[in-house]
Coordinates of C-alpha atoms and ligand atoms in Angstrom, one line a residue:
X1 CA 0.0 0.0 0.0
X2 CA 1.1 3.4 -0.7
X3 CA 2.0 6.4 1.6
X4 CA -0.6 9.0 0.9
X5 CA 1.0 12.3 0.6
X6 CA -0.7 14.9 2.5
X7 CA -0.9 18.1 0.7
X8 CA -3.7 19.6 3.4
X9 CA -1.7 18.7 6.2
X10 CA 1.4 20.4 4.7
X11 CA -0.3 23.2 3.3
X12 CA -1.1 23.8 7.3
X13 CA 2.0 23.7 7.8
X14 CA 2.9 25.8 5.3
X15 CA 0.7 28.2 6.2
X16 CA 2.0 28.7 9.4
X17 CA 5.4 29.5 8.4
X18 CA 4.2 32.1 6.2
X19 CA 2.2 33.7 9.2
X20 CA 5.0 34.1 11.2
X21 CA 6.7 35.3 7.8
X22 CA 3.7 37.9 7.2
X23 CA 3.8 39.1 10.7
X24 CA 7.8 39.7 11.0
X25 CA 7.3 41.8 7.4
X26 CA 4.7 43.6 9.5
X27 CA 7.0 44.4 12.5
X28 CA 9.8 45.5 10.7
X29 CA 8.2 47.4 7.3
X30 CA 4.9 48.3 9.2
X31 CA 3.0 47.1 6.1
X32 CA 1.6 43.8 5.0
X33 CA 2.0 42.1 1.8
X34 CA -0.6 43.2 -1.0
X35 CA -2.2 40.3 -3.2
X36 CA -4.7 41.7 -6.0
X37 CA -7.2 39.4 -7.6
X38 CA -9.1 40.4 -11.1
X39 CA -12.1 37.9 -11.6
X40 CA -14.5 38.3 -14.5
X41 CA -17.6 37.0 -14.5
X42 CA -19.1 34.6 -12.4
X43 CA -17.7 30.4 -12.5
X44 CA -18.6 29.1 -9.9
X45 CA -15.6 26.9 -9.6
X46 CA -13.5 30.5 -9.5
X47 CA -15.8 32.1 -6.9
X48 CA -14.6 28.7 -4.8
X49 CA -11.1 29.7 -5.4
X50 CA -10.7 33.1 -4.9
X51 CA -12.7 32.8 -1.6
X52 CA -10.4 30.1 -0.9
X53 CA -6.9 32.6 -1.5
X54 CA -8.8 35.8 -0.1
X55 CA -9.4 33.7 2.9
X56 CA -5.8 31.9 3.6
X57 CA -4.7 35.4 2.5
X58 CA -6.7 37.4 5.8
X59 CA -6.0 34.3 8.0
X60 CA -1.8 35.0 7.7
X61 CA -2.6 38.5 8.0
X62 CA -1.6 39.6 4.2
X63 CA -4.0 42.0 2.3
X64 CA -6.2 41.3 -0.6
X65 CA -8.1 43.2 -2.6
X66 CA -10.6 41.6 -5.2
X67 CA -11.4 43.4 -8.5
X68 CA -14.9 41.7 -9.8
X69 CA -15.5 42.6 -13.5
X70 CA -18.7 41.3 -15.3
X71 CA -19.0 38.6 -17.6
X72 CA -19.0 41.0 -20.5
X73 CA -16.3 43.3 -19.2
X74 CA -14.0 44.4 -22.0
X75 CA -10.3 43.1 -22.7
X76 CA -9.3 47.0 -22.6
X77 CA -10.9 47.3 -19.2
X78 CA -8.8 44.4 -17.7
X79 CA -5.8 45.3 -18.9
X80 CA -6.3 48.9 -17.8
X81 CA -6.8 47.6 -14.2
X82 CA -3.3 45.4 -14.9
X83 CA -1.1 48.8 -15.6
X84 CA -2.8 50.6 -13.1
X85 CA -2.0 47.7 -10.6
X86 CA 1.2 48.0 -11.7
X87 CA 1.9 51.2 -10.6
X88 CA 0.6 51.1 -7.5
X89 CA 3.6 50.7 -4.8
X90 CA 1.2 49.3 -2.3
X91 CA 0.4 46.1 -4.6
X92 CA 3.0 43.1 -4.3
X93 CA 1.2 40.6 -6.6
X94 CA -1.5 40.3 -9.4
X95 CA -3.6 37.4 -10.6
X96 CA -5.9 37.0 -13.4
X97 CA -8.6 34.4 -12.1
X98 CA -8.9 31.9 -15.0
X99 CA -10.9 30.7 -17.2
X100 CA -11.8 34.1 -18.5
X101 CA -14.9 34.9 -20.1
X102 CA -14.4 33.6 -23.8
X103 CA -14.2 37.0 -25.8
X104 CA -11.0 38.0 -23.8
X105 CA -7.2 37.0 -25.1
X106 CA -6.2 34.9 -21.7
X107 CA -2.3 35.1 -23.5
X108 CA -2.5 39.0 -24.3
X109 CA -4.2 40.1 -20.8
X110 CA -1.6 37.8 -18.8
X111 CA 1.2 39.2 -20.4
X112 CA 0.2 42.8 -19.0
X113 CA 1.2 41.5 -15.5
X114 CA 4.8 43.4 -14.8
X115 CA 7.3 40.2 -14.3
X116 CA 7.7 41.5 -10.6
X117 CA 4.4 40.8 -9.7
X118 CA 3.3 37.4 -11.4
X119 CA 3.0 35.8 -8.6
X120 CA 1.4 32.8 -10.4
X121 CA 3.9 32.7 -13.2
X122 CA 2.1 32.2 -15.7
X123 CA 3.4 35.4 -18.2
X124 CA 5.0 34.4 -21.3
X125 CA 8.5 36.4 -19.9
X126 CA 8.2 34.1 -16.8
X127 CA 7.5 30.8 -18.5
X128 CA 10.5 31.7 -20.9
X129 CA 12.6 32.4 -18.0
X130 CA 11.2 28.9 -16.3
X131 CA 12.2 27.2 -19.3
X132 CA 15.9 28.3 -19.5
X133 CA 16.0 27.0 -15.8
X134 CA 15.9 30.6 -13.3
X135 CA 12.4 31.5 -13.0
X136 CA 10.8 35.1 -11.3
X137 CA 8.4 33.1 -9.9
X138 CA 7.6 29.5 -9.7
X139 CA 3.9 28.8 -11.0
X140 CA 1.6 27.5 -8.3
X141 CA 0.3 24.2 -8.8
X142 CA 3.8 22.9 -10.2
X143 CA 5.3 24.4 -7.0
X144 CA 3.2 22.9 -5.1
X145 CA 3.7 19.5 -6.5
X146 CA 7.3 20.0 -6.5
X147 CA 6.4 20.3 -1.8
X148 CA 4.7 16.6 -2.1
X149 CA 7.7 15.4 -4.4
X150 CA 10.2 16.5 -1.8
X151 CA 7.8 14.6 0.7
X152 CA 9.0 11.4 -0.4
X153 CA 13.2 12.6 0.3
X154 CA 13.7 10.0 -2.8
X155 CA 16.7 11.4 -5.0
X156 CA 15.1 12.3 -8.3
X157 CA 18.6 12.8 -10.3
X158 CA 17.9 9.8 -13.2
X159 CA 14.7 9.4 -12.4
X160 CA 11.3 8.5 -14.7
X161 CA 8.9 11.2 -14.7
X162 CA 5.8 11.3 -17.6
X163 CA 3.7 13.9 -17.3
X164 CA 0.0 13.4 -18.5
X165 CA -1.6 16.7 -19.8
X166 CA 0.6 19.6 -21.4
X167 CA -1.4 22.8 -20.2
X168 CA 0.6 26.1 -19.8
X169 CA -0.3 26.4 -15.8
X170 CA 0.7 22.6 -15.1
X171 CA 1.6 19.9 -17.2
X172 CA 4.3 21.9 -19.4
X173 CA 6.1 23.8 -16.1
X174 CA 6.1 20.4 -14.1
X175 CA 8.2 19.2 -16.9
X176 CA 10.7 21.9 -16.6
X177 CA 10.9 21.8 -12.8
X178 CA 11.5 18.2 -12.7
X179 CA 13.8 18.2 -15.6
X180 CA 16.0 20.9 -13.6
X181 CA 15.9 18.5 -10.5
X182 CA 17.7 16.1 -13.2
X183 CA 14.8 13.5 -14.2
X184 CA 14.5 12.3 -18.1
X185 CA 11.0 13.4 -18.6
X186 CA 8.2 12.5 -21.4
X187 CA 5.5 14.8 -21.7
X188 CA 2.1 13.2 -23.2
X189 CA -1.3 14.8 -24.4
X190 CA -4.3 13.8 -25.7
X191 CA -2.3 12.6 -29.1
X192 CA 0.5 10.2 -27.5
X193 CA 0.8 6.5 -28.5
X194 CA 0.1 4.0 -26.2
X195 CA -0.5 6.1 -23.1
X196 CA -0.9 3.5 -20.6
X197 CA 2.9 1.5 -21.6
X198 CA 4.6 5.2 -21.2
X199 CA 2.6 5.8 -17.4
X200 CA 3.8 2.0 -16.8
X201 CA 7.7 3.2 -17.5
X202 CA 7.1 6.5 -14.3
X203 CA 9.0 6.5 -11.3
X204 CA 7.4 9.5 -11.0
X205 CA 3.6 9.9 -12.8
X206 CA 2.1 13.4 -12.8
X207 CA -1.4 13.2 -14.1
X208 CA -3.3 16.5 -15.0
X209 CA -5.6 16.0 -17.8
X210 CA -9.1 16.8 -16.2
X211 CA -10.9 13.1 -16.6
X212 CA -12.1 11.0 -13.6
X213 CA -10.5 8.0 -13.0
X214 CA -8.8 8.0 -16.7
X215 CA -5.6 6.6 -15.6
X216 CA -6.0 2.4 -14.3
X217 CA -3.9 0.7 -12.0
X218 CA -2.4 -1.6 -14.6
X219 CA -0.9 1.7 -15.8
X220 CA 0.8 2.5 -12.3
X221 CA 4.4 1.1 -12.5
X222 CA 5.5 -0.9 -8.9
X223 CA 6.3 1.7 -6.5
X224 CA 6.1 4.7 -8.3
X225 CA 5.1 8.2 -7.0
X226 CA 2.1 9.1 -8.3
X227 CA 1.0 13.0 -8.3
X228 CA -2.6 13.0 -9.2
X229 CA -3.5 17.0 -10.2
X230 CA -6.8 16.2 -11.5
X231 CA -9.8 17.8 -9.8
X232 CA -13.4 16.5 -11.3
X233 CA -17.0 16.7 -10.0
X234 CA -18.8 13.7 -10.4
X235 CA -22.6 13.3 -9.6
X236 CA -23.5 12.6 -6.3
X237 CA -27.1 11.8 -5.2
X238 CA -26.5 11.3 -1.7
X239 CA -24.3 14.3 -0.9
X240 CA -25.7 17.9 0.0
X241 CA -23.9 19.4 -3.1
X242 CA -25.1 17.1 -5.7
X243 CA -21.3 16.0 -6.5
X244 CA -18.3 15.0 -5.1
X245 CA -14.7 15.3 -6.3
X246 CA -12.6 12.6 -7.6
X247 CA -8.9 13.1 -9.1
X248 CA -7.6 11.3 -12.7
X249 CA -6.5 8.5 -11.3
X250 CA -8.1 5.4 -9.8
X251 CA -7.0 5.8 -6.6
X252 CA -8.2 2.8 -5.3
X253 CA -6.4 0.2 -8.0
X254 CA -3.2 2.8 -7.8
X255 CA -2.4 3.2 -4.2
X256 CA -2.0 -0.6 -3.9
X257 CA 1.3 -0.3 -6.4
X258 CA 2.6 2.8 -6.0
X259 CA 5.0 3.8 -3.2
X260 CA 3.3 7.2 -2.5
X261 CA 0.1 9.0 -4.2
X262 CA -2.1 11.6 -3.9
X263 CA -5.3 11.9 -2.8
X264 CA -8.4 14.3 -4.4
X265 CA -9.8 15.7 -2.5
X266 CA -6.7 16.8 0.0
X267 CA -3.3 16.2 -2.2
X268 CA -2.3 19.1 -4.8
X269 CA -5.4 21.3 -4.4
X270 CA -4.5 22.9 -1.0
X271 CA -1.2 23.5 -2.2
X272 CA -1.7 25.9 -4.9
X273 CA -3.0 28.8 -3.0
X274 CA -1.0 28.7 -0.3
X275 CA 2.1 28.7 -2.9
X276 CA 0.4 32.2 -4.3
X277 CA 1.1 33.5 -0.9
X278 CA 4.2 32.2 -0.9
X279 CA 5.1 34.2 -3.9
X280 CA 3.4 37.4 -2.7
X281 CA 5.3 37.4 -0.1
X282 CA 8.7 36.8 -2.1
X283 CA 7.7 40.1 -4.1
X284 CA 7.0 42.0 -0.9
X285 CA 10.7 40.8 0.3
X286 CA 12.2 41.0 -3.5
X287 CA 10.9 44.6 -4.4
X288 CA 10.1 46.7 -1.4
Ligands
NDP1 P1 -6.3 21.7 -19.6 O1 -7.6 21.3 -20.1 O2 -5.7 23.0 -19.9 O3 -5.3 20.6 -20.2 C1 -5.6 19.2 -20.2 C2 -4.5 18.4 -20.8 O4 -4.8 17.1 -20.8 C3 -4.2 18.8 -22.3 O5 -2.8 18.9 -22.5 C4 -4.8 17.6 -23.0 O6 -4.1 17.2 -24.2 C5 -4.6 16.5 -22.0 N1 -5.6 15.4 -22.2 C6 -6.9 15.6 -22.3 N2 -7.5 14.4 -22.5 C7 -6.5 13.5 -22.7 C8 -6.4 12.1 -22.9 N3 -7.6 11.4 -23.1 N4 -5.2 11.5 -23.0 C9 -4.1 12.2 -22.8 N5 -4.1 13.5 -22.5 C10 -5.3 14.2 -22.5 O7 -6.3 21.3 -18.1 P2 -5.4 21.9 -16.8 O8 -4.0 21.5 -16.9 O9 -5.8 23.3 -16.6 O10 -6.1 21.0 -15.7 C11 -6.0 19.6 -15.7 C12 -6.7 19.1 -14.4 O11 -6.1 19.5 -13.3 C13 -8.2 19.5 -14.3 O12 -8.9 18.5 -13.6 C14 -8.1 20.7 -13.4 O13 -9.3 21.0 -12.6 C15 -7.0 20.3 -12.5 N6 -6.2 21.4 -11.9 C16 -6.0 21.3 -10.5 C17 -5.3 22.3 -9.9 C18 -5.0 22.2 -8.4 O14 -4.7 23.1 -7.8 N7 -5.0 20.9 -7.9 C19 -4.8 23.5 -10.6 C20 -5.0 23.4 -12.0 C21 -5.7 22.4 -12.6 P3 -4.0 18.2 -25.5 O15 -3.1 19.3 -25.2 O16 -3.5 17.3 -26.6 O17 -5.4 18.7 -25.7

């Protein structure tokens, strides 16, 4: 049976560090760290996540301000709120909520974010600079995958590592972070050859593709590490919300061959806002 790697139980821990962090800053600069937050429109998966980061945010005593636009808001609207944002002294990090609304260019409104204060990483100059191996910012949810990896203490140098979905805000930084720690990494999509025989050859399996339960056991190589990023609502009946959440692998055929997994609920997701904070605070200590 696997070890199940914790990620809410060290995102508390986390957390705490960067209190203490947060209220040192506050001693010595008499200011807190400043995190703004533009959200247009109204998913409800987002509203769950910003109230998630505004929340962690208060509870380590950093600032956040949350700039709601409507569904319809206009690109030139968004990005005026960006340069103005970028200006203002008092503002240590900005983040673009995504999805956006459909009419906006996600690529042309990120890359409006002044490199200082991308605290998710996700601007074409900071991916660029990722790639070539010194990054302004780490992006969150590789970050905070790279926390559980380092969970294990396993030497990664020579290492396996596939990588299962190639978006820009996991699959294709994990690669990069991983291949700095020294791992010979394959990257796969939804157009790769015999997915299951290249998950079978992971020491280390990163799945984040966005489809419940898509990845079997059979494909889960004897006592890999297996970092499931998924996050998918499936119908529930008997619970209050209608749904509950289940991550891209089958947990319950893959913990009983791998050495260490993830579990969804509870694994990656508490990770990645905590790591925002992580990087606010980096910009506070970087540029005041
Ligand atoms: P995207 O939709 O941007 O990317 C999905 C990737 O999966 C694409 O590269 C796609 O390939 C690939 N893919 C889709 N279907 C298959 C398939 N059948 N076989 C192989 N590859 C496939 O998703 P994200 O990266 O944004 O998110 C992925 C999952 O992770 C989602 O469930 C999301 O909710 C979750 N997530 C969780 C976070 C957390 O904090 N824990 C943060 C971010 C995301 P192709 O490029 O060829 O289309």
């Amino acid at each position: 049976m696997a070890k199940i790697l914790d990620g809410k139980k060290l995102s508390e821990e986390i957390l705490l560090k960067l209190k203490r962090e947060v209220t040192g800053l506050k001693e010595k600069y008499k200011k807190a760290p400043h995190l703004a937050v533009i959200m247009a429109g109204t998913y409800p998966p987002s509203i769950v996540y910003v109230n998630i980061k505004g929340k962690k945010a208060k509870e380590i005593g950093m600032d956040f301000t949350l700039f709601k636009m409507p569904e319809t808001v206009e690109e030139q609207l968004v990005i005026k709120t960006i340069n103005k944002l970028n200006r203002d002294k008092k503002i240590n990090g900005i983040i673009v909520q995504l999805p956006l609304p459909k009419h906006l260019n996600e690529r042309r409104i990120l890359d409006h974010i002044a490199i200082e204060k991308d605290v998710d990483g996700l601007t074409t100059e900071n991916i660029g600079a990722l790639v070539s191996g010194y990054p302004y910012y780490i992006p969150c949810t590789p970050q905070g995958i790279m926390e559980l990896v380092k969970l294990t203490k396993q030497k990664l140098e020579g290492k396996r590592a596939v990588i299962i979905g190639r978006s820009n805000i996991v699959g294709k930084p994990i690669a990069f972070l991983l291949l700095k720690e020294h791992c010979t990494v394959t990257l796969c999509h939804s157009r790769t050859r015999d997915l299951d025989r290249e998950a079978a050859s992971a020491d280390i399996l990163v799945v984040a593709i966005g489809r419940p339960h898509f990845v079997k056991g059979s494909w889960v190589k004897k006592a890999a590490t297996v970092i499931d990023v998924g996050i998918n609502r499936v119908e529930d009946k008997t619970s209050p919300k209608g749904y509950h959440l289940v991550g891209d692998v089958d947990f319950k055929a893959a913990v009983k061959k791998a050495a260490y997994i993830t579990p969804v609920p509870g694994g990656v997701g508490p990770l990645t806002s905590i790591m925002l904070l992580k990087n606010t605070i980096e910009s506070f200590k970087k540029n005041y």
